């Protein structure tokens, strides 16, 4: 499971980075919704890492200074790899959601949720970008696997 999570988080990091680069290059044409979604995607990753490590969480919909978004993405990735390597994925953590409700989940389930959540929002960004007449990048997992296996 650890190897697969490492692989999935490399994919996640790669396409978060590619989207940040793409949005930066096209910043003047990018719809506000896309910027809001990439911030949310990055923030949610930080929130889940913070819950696992019992640290201070970002606001899930906070707007980050755009020049810092890549740095936050890098920190999220490094933190998640550290979690994968240093914690038992079967460990259950207790946390509160943004509404103050208490829940418990296994670390491995939370990590899978981060991947799934990120993929969902990257697809929303692609749709938003395409609706504005800009060709989005292809972030399909199988496309990524073909490229790295060449």
mmCIF file of N, CA and C in Angstrom:
data_model
loop_
_atom_site.group_PDB
_atom_site.id
_atom_site.type_symbol
_atom_site.label_atom_id
_atom_site.label_comp_id
_atom_site.label_asym_id
_atom_site.label_seq_id
_atom_site.Cartn_x
_atom_site.Cartn_y
_atom_site.Cartn_z
ATOM 1 N N UNK A 1 0.822 -1.195 0.000
ATOM 2 C CA UNK A 1 0.000 0.000 0.000
ATOM 3 C C UNK A 1 0.867 1.262 0.000
ATOM 4 N N UNK A 2 1.959 1.213 0.743
ATOM 5 C CA UNK A 2 2.851 2.370 0.829
ATOM 6 C C UNK A 2 3.408 2.731 -0.546
ATOM 7 N N UNK A 3 3.828 1.730 -1.315
ATOM 8 C CA UNK A 3 4.377 1.986 -2.651
ATOM 9 C C UNK A 3 3.327 2.618 -3.564
ATOM 10 N N UNK A 4 2.112 2.104 -3.517
ATOM 11 C CA UNK A 4 1.053 2.641 -4.374
ATOM 12 C C UNK A 4 0.708 4.078 -3.978
ATOM 13 N N UNK A 5 0.647 4.356 -2.690
ATOM 14 C CA UNK A 5 0.378 5.728 -2.250
ATOM 15 C C UNK A 5 1.499 6.672 -2.685
ATOM 16 N N UNK A 6 2.737 6.224 -2.585
ATOM 17 C CA UNK A 6 3.853 7.052 -3.058
ATOM 18 C C UNK A 6 3.678 7.384 -4.543
ATOM 19 N N UNK A 7 3.334 6.371 -5.316
ATOM 20 C CA UNK A 7 3.126 6.549 -6.751
ATOM 21 C C UNK A 7 1.978 7.525 -7.035
ATOM 22 N N UNK A 8 0.876 7.347 -6.326
ATOM 23 C CA UNK A 8 -0.277 8.230 -6.522
ATOM 24 C C UNK A 8 0.034 9.668 -6.116
ATOM 25 N N UNK A 9 0.793 9.837 -5.062
ATOM 26 C CA UNK A 9 1.136 11.202 -4.648
ATOM 27 C C UNK A 9 2.164 11.845 -5.565
ATOM 28 N N UNK A 10 3.004 11.059 -6.227
ATOM 29 C CA UNK A 10 3.891 11.619 -7.253
ATOM 30 C C UNK A 10 3.054 12.139 -8.418
ATOM 31 N N UNK A 11 2.047 11.354 -8.819
ATOM 32 C CA UNK A 11 1.111 11.773 -9.865
ATOM 33 C C UNK A 11 0.378 13.050 -9.442
ATOM 34 N N UNK A 12 -0.146 13.045 -8.240
ATOM 35 C CA UNK A 12 -0.885 14.197 -7.723
ATOM 36 C C UNK A 12 -0.011 15.449 -7.722
ATOM 37 N N UNK A 13 1.198 15.317 -7.217
ATOM 38 C CA UNK A 13 2.132 16.447 -7.154
ATOM 39 C C UNK A 13 2.468 16.944 -8.557
ATOM 40 N N UNK A 14 2.746 16.015 -9.449
ATOM 41 C CA UNK A 14 3.116 16.359 -10.820
ATOM 42 C C UNK A 14 2.046 17.227 -11.475
ATOM 43 N N UNK A 15 0.773 16.799 -11.381
ATOM 44 C CA UNK A 15 -0.270 17.556 -12.065
ATOM 45 C C UNK A 15 -0.741 18.786 -11.292
ATOM 46 N N UNK A 16 -0.586 18.801 -9.994
ATOM 47 C CA UNK A 16 -0.817 20.076 -9.281
ATOM 48 C C UNK A 16 0.201 21.106 -9.770
ATOM 49 N N UNK A 17 1.450 20.662 -9.868
ATOM 50 C CA UNK A 17 2.522 21.543 -10.330
ATOM 51 C C UNK A 17 2.256 22.013 -11.757
ATOM 52 N N UNK A 18 1.868 21.090 -12.639
ATOM 53 C CA UNK A 18 1.581 21.452 -14.029
ATOM 54 C C UNK A 18 0.425 22.449 -14.118
ATOM 55 N N UNK A 19 -0.623 22.247 -13.302
ATOM 56 C CA UNK A 19 -1.751 23.186 -13.323
ATOM 57 C C UNK A 19 -1.331 24.554 -12.805
ATOM 58 N N UNK A 20 -0.528 24.580 -11.767
ATOM 59 C CA UNK A 20 -0.056 25.868 -11.240
ATOM 60 C C UNK A 20 0.754 26.597 -12.311
ATOM 61 N N UNK A 21 1.626 25.890 -13.010
ATOM 62 C CA UNK A 21 2.407 26.492 -14.092
ATOM 63 C C UNK A 21 1.481 26.995 -15.205
ATOM 64 N N UNK A 22 0.525 26.172 -15.592
ATOM 65 C CA UNK A 22 -0.414 26.520 -16.653
ATOM 66 C C UNK A 22 -1.229 27.759 -16.284
ATOM 67 N N UNK A 23 -1.748 27.767 -15.060
ATOM 68 C CA UNK A 23 -2.552 28.904 -14.615
ATOM 69 C C UNK A 23 -1.713 30.178 -14.520
ATOM 70 N N UNK A 24 -0.470 30.031 -14.114
ATOM 71 C CA UNK A 24 0.436 31.180 -14.031
ATOM 72 C C UNK A 24 0.705 31.740 -15.426
ATOM 73 N N UNK A 25 0.987 30.857 -16.382
ATOM 74 C CA UNK A 25 1.273 31.292 -17.759
ATOM 75 C C UNK A 25 0.065 31.962 -18.415
ATOM 76 N N UNK A 26 -1.135 31.565 -18.012
ATOM 77 C CA UNK A 26 -2.366 32.080 -18.615
ATOM 78 C C UNK A 26 -3.164 32.947 -17.644
ATOM 79 N N UNK A 27 -2.481 33.519 -16.673
ATOM 80 C CA UNK A 27 -3.137 34.169 -15.546
ATOM 81 C C UNK A 27 -4.177 35.207 -15.960
ATOM 82 N N UNK A 28 -3.887 35.985 -16.978
ATOM 83 C CA UNK A 28 -4.807 37.056 -17.382
ATOM 84 C C UNK A 28 -6.115 36.520 -17.970
ATOM 85 N N UNK A 29 -6.069 35.318 -18.550
ATOM 86 C CA UNK A 29 -7.258 34.738 -19.180
ATOM 87 C C UNK A 29 -8.000 33.745 -18.280
ATOM 88 N N UNK A 30 -7.376 33.367 -17.194
ATOM 89 C CA UNK A 30 -7.924 32.322 -16.326
ATOM 90 C C UNK A 30 -9.132 32.842 -15.558
ATOM 91 N N UNK A 31 -10.235 32.089 -15.581
ATOM 92 C CA UNK A 31 -11.403 32.508 -14.800
ATOM 93 C C UNK A 31 -11.131 32.447 -13.296
ATOM 94 N N UNK A 32 -11.771 33.331 -12.556
ATOM 95 C CA UNK A 32 -11.627 33.381 -11.094
ATOM 96 C C UNK A 32 -11.970 32.038 -10.455
ATOM 97 N N UNK A 33 -12.970 31.353 -11.003
ATOM 98 C CA UNK A 33 -13.374 30.048 -10.462
ATOM 99 C C UNK A 33 -12.215 29.052 -10.466
ATOM 100 N N UNK A 34 -11.424 29.047 -11.528
ATOM 101 C CA UNK A 34 -10.289 28.123 -11.606
ATOM 102 C C UNK A 34 -9.244 28.419 -10.536
ATOM 103 N N UNK A 35 -8.994 29.699 -10.300
ATOM 104 C CA UNK A 35 -8.039 30.080 -9.247
ATOM 105 C C UNK A 35 -8.573 29.691 -7.871
ATOM 106 N N UNK A 36 -9.854 29.871 -7.677
ATOM 107 C CA UNK A 36 -10.479 29.482 -6.411
ATOM 108 C C UNK A 36 -10.371 27.967 -6.209
ATOM 109 N N UNK A 37 -10.591 27.205 -7.271
ATOM 110 C CA UNK A 37 -10.535 25.747 -7.167
ATOM 111 C C UNK A 37 -9.119 25.232 -6.902
ATOM 112 N N UNK A 38 -8.111 25.809 -7.559
ATOM 113 C CA UNK A 38 -6.738 25.339 -7.315
ATOM 114 C C UNK A 38 -6.318 25.688 -5.888
ATOM 115 N N UNK A 39 -6.724 26.852 -5.398
ATOM 116 C CA UNK A 39 -6.445 27.202 -4.003
ATOM 117 C C UNK A 39 -7.122 26.204 -3.063
ATOM 118 N N UNK A 40 -8.374 25.883 -3.333
ATOM 119 C CA UNK A 40 -9.104 24.937 -2.494
ATOM 120 C C UNK A 40 -8.441 23.566 -2.504
ATOM 121 N N UNK A 41 -8.052 23.099 -3.666
ATOM 122 C CA UNK A 41 -7.394 21.806 -3.795
ATOM 123 C C UNK A 41 -6.108 21.771 -2.955
ATOM 124 N N UNK A 42 -5.297 22.799 -3.082
ATOM 125 C CA UNK A 42 -4.037 22.892 -2.330
ATOM 126 C C UNK A 42 -4.313 23.030 -0.835
ATOM 127 N N UNK A 43 -5.288 23.859 -0.472
ATOM 128 C CA UNK A 43 -5.629 24.057 0.937
ATOM 129 C C UNK A 43 -6.139 22.768 1.573
ATOM 130 N N UNK A 44 -7.016 22.054 0.868
ATOM 131 C CA UNK A 44 -7.578 20.818 1.423
ATOM 132 C C UNK A 44 -6.480 19.793 1.681
ATOM 133 N N UNK A 45 -5.506 19.721 0.788
ATOM 134 C CA UNK A 45 -4.378 18.806 1.003
ATOM 135 C C UNK A 45 -3.643 19.178 2.295
ATOM 136 N N UNK A 46 -3.408 20.470 2.470
ATOM 137 C CA UNK A 46 -2.740 20.927 3.694
ATOM 138 C C UNK A 46 -3.573 20.600 4.921
ATOM 139 N N UNK A 47 -4.885 20.806 4.830
ATOM 140 C CA UNK A 47 -5.790 20.544 5.963
ATOM 141 C C UNK A 47 -5.703 19.082 6.385
ATOM 142 N N UNK A 48 -5.764 18.176 5.424
ATOM 143 C CA UNK A 48 -5.715 16.751 5.782
ATOM 144 C C UNK A 48 -4.366 16.357 6.368
ATOM 145 N N UNK A 49 -3.276 16.879 5.798
ATOM 146 C CA UNK A 49 -1.959 16.618 6.396
ATOM 147 C C UNK A 49 -1.919 17.131 7.835
ATOM 148 N N UNK A 50 -2.437 18.326 8.049
ATOM 149 C CA UNK A 50 -2.435 18.933 9.386
ATOM 150 C C UNK A 50 -3.274 18.109 10.365
ATOM 151 N N UNK A 51 -4.386 17.589 9.903
ATOM 152 C CA UNK A 51 -5.219 16.751 10.779
ATOM 153 C C UNK A 51 -4.478 15.492 11.183
ATOM 154 N N UNK A 52 -3.781 14.887 10.246
ATOM 155 C CA UNK A 52 -3.019 13.672 10.557
ATOM 156 C C UNK A 52 -1.925 13.980 11.568
ATOM 157 N N UNK A 53 -1.248 15.111 11.401
ATOM 158 C CA UNK A 53 -0.129 15.476 12.274
ATOM 159 C C UNK A 53 -0.523 16.383 13.435
ATOM 160 N N UNK A 54 -1.832 16.634 13.595
ATOM 161 C CA UNK A 54 -2.330 17.474 14.679
ATOM 162 C C UNK A 54 -1.661 18.848 14.678
ATOM 163 N N UNK A 55 -1.683 19.494 13.508
ATOM 164 C CA UNK A 55 -1.089 20.814 13.331
ATOM 165 C C UNK A 55 -2.172 21.819 12.933
ATOM 166 N N UNK A 56 -1.794 23.060 12.810
ATOM 167 C CA UNK A 56 -2.723 24.126 12.436
ATOM 168 C C UNK A 56 -3.147 23.963 10.978
ATOM 169 N N UNK A 57 -4.452 24.076 10.749
ATOM 170 C CA UNK A 57 -5.020 23.894 9.418
ATOM 171 C C UNK A 57 -5.226 25.235 8.717
ATOM 172 N N UNK A 58 -5.109 25.208 7.399
ATOM 173 C CA UNK A 58 -5.499 26.345 6.571
ATOM 174 C C UNK A 58 -7.022 26.439 6.565
ATOM 175 N N UNK A 59 -7.535 27.560 6.113
ATOM 176 C CA UNK A 59 -8.946 27.645 5.780
ATOM 177 C C UNK A 59 -9.133 26.931 4.450
ATOM 178 N N UNK A 60 -10.107 26.080 4.362
ATOM 179 C CA UNK A 60 -10.245 25.242 3.171
ATOM 180 C C UNK A 60 -10.532 26.059 1.901
ATOM 181 N N UNK A 61 -11.147 27.222 2.047
ATOM 182 C CA UNK A 61 -11.430 28.084 0.896
ATOM 183 C C UNK A 61 -10.623 29.377 0.927
ATOM 184 N N UNK A 62 -9.553 29.425 1.715
ATOM 185 C CA UNK A 62 -8.762 30.647 1.777
ATOM 186 C C UNK A 62 -8.052 30.893 0.443
ATOM 187 N N UNK A 63 -7.864 32.171 0.120
ATOM 188 C CA UNK A 63 -7.091 32.546 -1.065
ATOM 189 C C UNK A 63 -5.658 32.776 -0.625
ATOM 190 N N UNK A 64 -4.753 32.027 -1.228
ATOM 191 C CA UNK A 64 -3.335 32.169 -0.924
ATOM 192 C C UNK A 64 -2.721 33.213 -1.855
ATOM 193 N N UNK A 65 -1.640 33.811 -1.418
ATOM 194 C CA UNK A 65 -0.872 34.688 -2.293
ATOM 195 C C UNK A 65 -0.383 33.808 -3.439
ATOM 196 N N UNK A 66 -0.684 34.206 -4.672
ATOM 197 C CA UNK A 66 -0.394 33.336 -5.820
ATOM 198 C C UNK A 66 1.081 32.959 -5.893
ATOM 199 N N UNK A 67 1.974 33.858 -5.553
ATOM 200 C CA UNK A 67 3.411 33.563 -5.619
ATOM 201 C C UNK A 67 3.838 32.492 -4.608
ATOM 202 N N UNK A 68 2.964 32.147 -3.665
ATOM 203 C CA UNK A 68 3.274 31.138 -2.648
ATOM 204 C C UNK A 68 2.641 29.778 -2.946
ATOM 205 N N UNK A 69 1.793 29.691 -3.967
ATOM 206 C CA UNK A 69 1.013 28.474 -4.188
ATOM 207 C C UNK A 69 1.905 27.273 -4.516
ATOM 208 N N UNK A 70 2.962 27.487 -5.288
ATOM 209 C CA UNK A 70 3.889 26.387 -5.608
ATOM 210 C C UNK A 70 4.605 25.895 -4.358
ATOM 211 N N UNK A 71 4.998 26.821 -3.519
ATOM 212 C CA UNK A 71 5.673 26.474 -2.270
ATOM 213 C C UNK A 71 4.749 25.645 -1.367
ATOM 214 N N UNK A 72 3.497 26.019 -1.298
ATOM 215 C CA UNK A 72 2.532 25.264 -0.489
ATOM 216 C C UNK A 72 2.344 23.869 -1.069
ATOM 217 N N UNK A 73 2.259 23.778 -2.392
ATOM 218 C CA UNK A 73 2.153 22.475 -3.049
ATOM 219 C C UNK A 73 3.369 21.602 -2.724
ATOM 220 N N UNK A 74 4.568 22.182 -2.781
ATOM 221 C CA UNK A 74 5.795 21.443 -2.454
ATOM 222 C C UNK A 74 5.771 20.959 -1.004
ATOM 223 N N UNK A 75 5.370 21.845 -0.099
ATOM 224 C CA UNK A 75 5.306 21.488 1.321
ATOM 225 C C UNK A 75 4.280 20.381 1.563
ATOM 226 N N UNK A 76 3.131 20.482 0.915
ATOM 227 C CA UNK A 76 2.113 19.435 1.045
ATOM 228 C C UNK A 76 2.668 18.083 0.623
ATOM 229 N N UNK A 77 3.330 18.083 -0.520
ATOM 230 C CA UNK A 77 3.868 16.826 -1.055
ATOM 231 C C UNK A 77 4.903 16.218 -0.109
ATOM 232 N N UNK A 78 5.845 17.035 0.329
ATOM 233 C CA UNK A 78 6.885 16.547 1.237
ATOM 234 C C UNK A 78 6.277 16.026 2.538
ATOM 235 N N UNK A 79 5.301 16.750 3.067
ATOM 236 C CA UNK A 79 4.646 16.352 4.316
ATOM 237 C C UNK A 79 3.927 15.011 4.137
ATOM 238 N N UNK A 80 3.230 14.850 3.014
ATOM 239 C CA UNK A 80 2.501 13.609 2.785
ATOM 240 C C UNK A 80 3.456 12.427 2.653
ATOM 241 N N UNK A 81 4.559 12.598 1.933
ATOM 242 C CA UNK A 81 5.531 11.501 1.808
ATOM 243 C C UNK A 81 6.098 11.129 3.175
ATOM 244 N N UNK A 82 6.315 12.122 4.006
ATOM 245 C CA UNK A 82 6.798 11.865 5.368
ATOM 246 C C UNK A 82 5.750 11.079 6.161
ATOM 247 N N UNK A 83 4.495 11.445 6.024
ATOM 248 C CA UNK A 83 3.410 10.715 6.698
ATOM 249 C C UNK A 83 3.397 9.263 6.239
ATOM 250 N N UNK A 84 3.476 9.055 4.932
ATOM 251 C CA UNK A 84 3.447 7.690 4.381
ATOM 252 C C UNK A 84 4.590 6.853 4.933
ATOM 253 N N UNK A 85 5.774 7.449 5.040
ATOM 254 C CA UNK A 85 6.956 6.703 5.480
ATOM 255 C C UNK A 85 7.063 6.537 6.993
ATOM 256 N N UNK A 86 6.497 7.462 7.751
ATOM 257 C CA UNK A 86 6.730 7.452 9.196
ATOM 258 C C UNK A 86 5.545 7.006 10.035
ATOM 259 N N UNK A 87 4.360 6.965 9.465
ATOM 260 C CA UNK A 87 3.178 6.610 10.255
ATOM 261 C C UNK A 87 2.605 5.284 9.759
ATOM 262 N N UNK A 88 1.955 4.602 10.658
ATOM 263 C CA UNK A 88 1.241 3.404 10.254
ATOM 264 C C UNK A 88 -0.027 3.830 9.519
ATOM 265 N N UNK A 89 -0.186 3.353 8.302
ATOM 266 C CA UNK A 89 -1.348 3.729 7.498
ATOM 267 C C UNK A 89 -2.650 3.207 8.076
ATOM 268 N N UNK A 90 -2.557 2.228 8.952
ATOM 269 C CA UNK A 90 -3.739 1.665 9.620
ATOM 270 C C UNK A 90 -4.171 2.482 10.834
ATOM 271 N N UNK A 91 -3.303 3.407 11.271
ATOM 272 C CA UNK A 91 -3.662 4.241 12.424
ATOM 273 C C UNK A 91 -4.936 5.016 12.142
ATOM 274 N N UNK A 92 -5.756 5.148 13.180
ATOM 275 C CA UNK A 92 -6.998 5.908 13.084
ATOM 276 C C UNK A 92 -6.763 7.239 13.789
ATOM 277 N N UNK A 93 -7.162 8.303 13.124
ATOM 278 C CA UNK A 93 -7.041 9.611 13.759
ATOM 279 C C UNK A 93 -8.430 10.192 13.987
ATOM 280 N N UNK A 94 -8.526 11.004 15.028
ATOM 281 C CA UNK A 94 -9.755 11.735 15.310
ATOM 282 C C UNK A 94 -9.511 13.181 14.921
ATOM 283 N N UNK A 95 -10.507 13.784 14.288
ATOM 284 C CA UNK A 95 -10.381 15.164 13.842
ATOM 285 C C UNK A 95 -11.759 15.805 13.821
ATOM 286 N N UNK A 96 -11.755 17.108 13.664
ATOM 287 C CA UNK A 96 -13.008 17.863 13.499
ATOM 288 C C UNK A 96 -13.030 18.458 12.103
ATOM 289 N N UNK A 97 -14.192 18.380 11.465
ATOM 290 C CA UNK A 97 -14.315 19.029 10.159
ATOM 291 C C UNK A 97 -14.515 20.525 10.358
ATOM 292 N N UNK A 98 -14.689 21.238 9.258
ATOM 293 C CA UNK A 98 -14.811 22.699 9.339
ATOM 294 C C UNK A 98 -16.073 23.155 10.062
ATOM 295 N N UNK A 99 -17.039 22.240 10.254
ATOM 296 C CA UNK A 99 -18.268 22.557 10.993
ATOM 297 C C UNK A 99 -18.168 22.166 12.462
ATOM 298 N N UNK A 100 -16.994 21.644 12.865
ATOM 299 C CA UNK A 100 -16.794 21.257 14.257
ATOM 300 C C UNK A 100 -17.257 19.851 14.597
ATOM 301 N N UNK A 101 -17.706 19.086 13.611
ATOM 302 C CA UNK A 101 -18.151 17.709 13.852
ATOM 303 C C UNK A 101 -16.931 16.798 13.972
ATOM 304 N N UNK A 102 -16.999 15.856 14.906
ATOM 305 C CA UNK A 102 -15.881 14.945 15.129
ATOM 306 C C UNK A 102 -16.055 13.674 14.304
ATOM 307 N N UNK A 103 -14.916 13.213 13.758
ATOM 308 C CA UNK A 103 -14.890 11.991 12.961
ATOM 309 C C UNK A 103 -13.600 11.245 13.236
ATOM 310 N N UNK A 104 -13.571 9.985 12.844
ATOM 311 C CA UNK A 104 -12.347 9.190 12.877
ATOM 312 C C UNK A 104 -12.209 8.475 11.533
ATOM 313 N N UNK A 105 -10.968 8.367 11.072
ATOM 314 C CA UNK A 105 -10.663 7.632 9.843
ATOM 315 C C UNK A 105 -9.243 7.109 9.904
ATOM 316 N N UNK A 106 -9.002 6.038 9.136
ATOM 317 C CA UNK A 106 -7.641 5.530 8.983
ATOM 318 C C UNK A 106 -6.843 6.507 8.130
ATOM 319 N N UNK A 107 -5.557 6.581 8.417
ATOM 320 C CA UNK A 107 -4.668 7.447 7.635
ATOM 321 C C UNK A 107 -4.709 7.066 6.163
ATOM 322 N N UNK A 108 -4.691 5.771 5.846
ATOM 323 C CA UNK A 108 -4.702 5.368 4.439
ATOM 324 C C UNK A 108 -5.960 5.848 3.722
ATOM 325 N N UNK A 109 -7.092 5.879 4.402
ATOM 326 C CA UNK A 109 -8.327 6.360 3.787
ATOM 327 C C UNK A 109 -8.282 7.872 3.564
ATOM 328 N N UNK A 110 -7.705 8.589 4.497
ATOM 329 C CA UNK A 110 -7.551 10.036 4.349
ATOM 330 C C UNK A 110 -6.625 10.340 3.175
ATOM 331 N N UNK A 111 -5.529 9.610 3.074
ATOM 332 C CA UNK A 111 -4.595 9.837 1.976
ATOM 333 C C UNK A 111 -5.252 9.552 0.626
ATOM 334 N N UNK A 112 -6.035 8.478 0.550
ATOM 335 C CA UNK A 112 -6.738 8.197 -0.701
ATOM 336 C C UNK A 112 -7.739 9.309 -1.007
ATOM 337 N N UNK A 113 -8.383 9.823 0.033
ATOM 338 C CA UNK A 113 -9.322 10.921 -0.159
ATOM 339 C C UNK A 113 -8.620 12.146 -0.766
ATOM 340 N N UNK A 114 -7.415 12.459 -0.311
ATOM 341 C CA UNK A 114 -6.676 13.600 -0.855
ATOM 342 C C UNK A 114 -6.497 13.433 -2.368
ATOM 343 N N UNK A 115 -6.099 12.244 -2.789
ATOM 344 C CA UNK A 115 -5.907 11.966 -4.219
ATOM 345 C C UNK A 115 -7.218 12.144 -4.973
ATOM 346 N N UNK A 116 -8.268 11.530 -4.479
ATOM 347 C CA UNK A 116 -9.567 11.577 -5.134
ATOM 348 C C UNK A 116 -10.100 13.009 -5.204
ATOM 349 N N UNK A 117 -10.002 13.722 -4.117
ATOM 350 C CA UNK A 117 -10.451 15.109 -4.035
ATOM 351 C C UNK A 117 -9.689 15.988 -5.027
ATOM 352 N N UNK A 118 -8.389 15.800 -5.100
ATOM 353 C CA UNK A 118 -7.565 16.592 -6.017
ATOM 354 C C UNK A 118 -7.918 16.312 -7.470
ATOM 355 N N UNK A 119 -8.104 15.049 -7.801
ATOM 356 C CA UNK A 119 -8.473 14.675 -9.170
ATOM 357 C C UNK A 119 -9.802 15.306 -9.557
ATOM 358 N N UNK A 120 -10.753 15.264 -8.659
ATOM 359 C CA UNK A 120 -12.074 15.843 -8.891
ATOM 360 C C UNK A 120 -11.967 17.334 -9.216
ATOM 361 N N UNK A 121 -11.203 18.062 -8.407
ATOM 362 C CA UNK A 121 -11.107 19.507 -8.610
ATOM 363 C C UNK A 121 -10.235 19.872 -9.809
ATOM 364 N N UNK A 122 -9.224 19.069 -10.120
ATOM 365 C CA UNK A 122 -8.463 19.337 -11.348
ATOM 366 C C UNK A 122 -9.373 19.190 -12.572
ATOM 367 N N UNK A 123 -10.291 18.229 -12.526
ATOM 368 C CA UNK A 123 -11.251 18.068 -13.630
ATOM 369 C C UNK A 123 -12.184 19.275 -13.715
ATOM 370 N N UNK A 124 -12.604 19.806 -12.589
ATOM 371 C CA UNK A 124 -13.432 21.019 -12.599
ATOM 372 C C UNK A 124 -12.671 22.193 -13.216
ATOM 373 N N UNK A 125 -11.401 22.302 -12.880
ATOM 374 C CA UNK A 125 -10.577 23.373 -13.445
ATOM 375 C C UNK A 125 -10.479 23.193 -14.961
ATOM 376 N N UNK A 126 -10.237 21.979 -15.412
ATOM 377 C CA UNK A 126 -10.130 21.717 -16.855
ATOM 378 C C UNK A 126 -11.420 22.107 -17.567
ATOM 379 N N UNK A 127 -12.541 21.772 -16.982
ATOM 380 C CA UNK A 127 -13.835 22.111 -17.572
ATOM 381 C C UNK A 127 -14.036 23.626 -17.614
ATOM 382 N N UNK A 128 -13.694 24.291 -16.539
ATOM 383 C CA UNK A 128 -13.829 25.745 -16.459
ATOM 384 C C UNK A 128 -12.945 26.430 -17.507
ATOM 385 N N UNK A 129 -11.724 25.968 -17.618
ATOM 386 C CA UNK A 129 -10.769 26.521 -18.577
ATOM 387 C C UNK A 129 -11.274 26.306 -20.010
ATOM 388 N N UNK A 130 -11.740 25.094 -20.278
ATOM 389 C CA UNK A 130 -12.235 24.774 -21.622
ATOM 390 C C UNK A 130 -13.440 25.639 -21.983
ATOM 391 N N UNK A 131 -14.321 25.888 -21.013
ATOM 392 C CA UNK A 131 -15.489 26.740 -21.252
ATOM 393 C C UNK A 131 -15.105 28.176 -21.593
ATOM 394 N N UNK A 132 -13.893 28.558 -21.255
ATOM 395 C CA UNK A 132 -13.405 29.903 -21.579
ATOM 396 C C UNK A 132 -12.598 29.921 -22.877
ATOM 397 N N UNK A 133 -12.595 28.807 -23.581
ATOM 398 C CA UNK A 133 -11.911 28.739 -24.865
ATOM 399 C C UNK A 133 -10.427 28.451 -24.792
ATOM 400 N N UNK A 134 -9.945 28.020 -23.641
ATOM 401 C CA UNK A 134 -8.531 27.676 -23.474
ATOM 402 C C UNK A 134 -8.424 26.156 -23.411
ATOM 403 N N UNK A 135 -7.489 25.595 -24.170
ATOM 404 C CA UNK A 135 -7.307 24.141 -24.162
ATOM 405 C C UNK A 135 -6.623 23.721 -22.859
ATOM 406 N N UNK A 136 -7.290 22.881 -22.046
ATOM 407 C CA UNK A 136 -6.689 22.466 -20.764
ATOM 408 C C UNK A 136 -5.624 21.387 -20.971
ATOM 409 N N UNK A 137 -4.848 21.164 -19.939
ATOM 410 C CA UNK A 137 -3.853 20.093 -19.987
ATOM 411 C C UNK A 137 -4.532 18.758 -19.680
ATOM 412 N N UNK A 138 -3.954 17.686 -20.183
ATOM 413 C CA UNK A 138 -4.467 16.337 -19.953
ATOM 414 C C UNK A 138 -3.845 15.805 -18.666
ATOM 415 N N UNK A 139 -4.675 15.518 -17.679
ATOM 416 C CA UNK A 139 -4.166 15.046 -16.382
ATOM 417 C C UNK A 139 -4.602 13.609 -16.082
ATOM 418 N N UNK A 140 -4.989 12.863 -17.116
ATOM 419 C CA UNK A 140 -5.395 11.472 -16.905
ATOM 420 C C UNK A 140 -4.248 10.663 -16.313
ATOM 421 N N UNK A 141 -4.565 9.819 -15.364
ATOM 422 C CA UNK A 141 -3.556 8.994 -14.707
ATOM 423 C C UNK A 141 -2.829 8.097 -15.705
ATOM 424 N N UNK A 142 -3.579 7.470 -16.607
ATOM 425 C CA UNK A 142 -2.950 6.547 -17.555
ATOM 426 C C UNK A 142 -2.020 7.302 -18.498
ATOM 427 N N UNK A 143 -2.378 8.529 -18.858
ATOM 428 C CA UNK A 143 -1.510 9.388 -19.660
ATOM 429 C C UNK A 143 -0.197 9.630 -18.912
ATOM 430 N N UNK A 144 -0.297 9.933 -17.651
ATOM 431 C CA UNK A 144 0.879 10.142 -16.800
ATOM 432 C C UNK A 144 1.745 8.881 -16.746
ATOM 433 N N UNK A 145 1.119 7.728 -16.537
ATOM 434 C CA UNK A 145 1.872 6.467 -16.455
ATOM 435 C C UNK A 145 2.592 6.178 -17.763
ATOM 436 N N UNK A 146 1.940 6.417 -18.888
ATOM 437 C CA UNK A 146 2.591 6.172 -20.195
ATOM 438 C C UNK A 146 3.828 7.043 -20.331
ATOM 439 N N UNK A 147 3.710 8.311 -19.930
ATOM 440 C CA UNK A 147 4.832 9.251 -20.066
ATOM 441 C C UNK A 147 6.022 8.845 -19.209
ATOM 442 N N UNK A 148 5.775 8.464 -17.955
ATOM 443 C CA UNK A 148 6.901 8.154 -17.068
ATOM 444 C C UNK A 148 7.503 6.782 -17.379
ATOM 445 N N UNK A 149 6.761 5.933 -18.074
ATOM 446 C CA UNK A 149 7.278 4.603 -18.400
ATOM 447 C C UNK A 149 7.987 4.566 -19.745
ATOM 448 N N UNK A 150 7.997 5.694 -20.476
ATOM 449 C CA UNK A 150 8.685 5.754 -21.774
ATOM 450 C C UNK A 150 10.174 5.721 -21.595
#
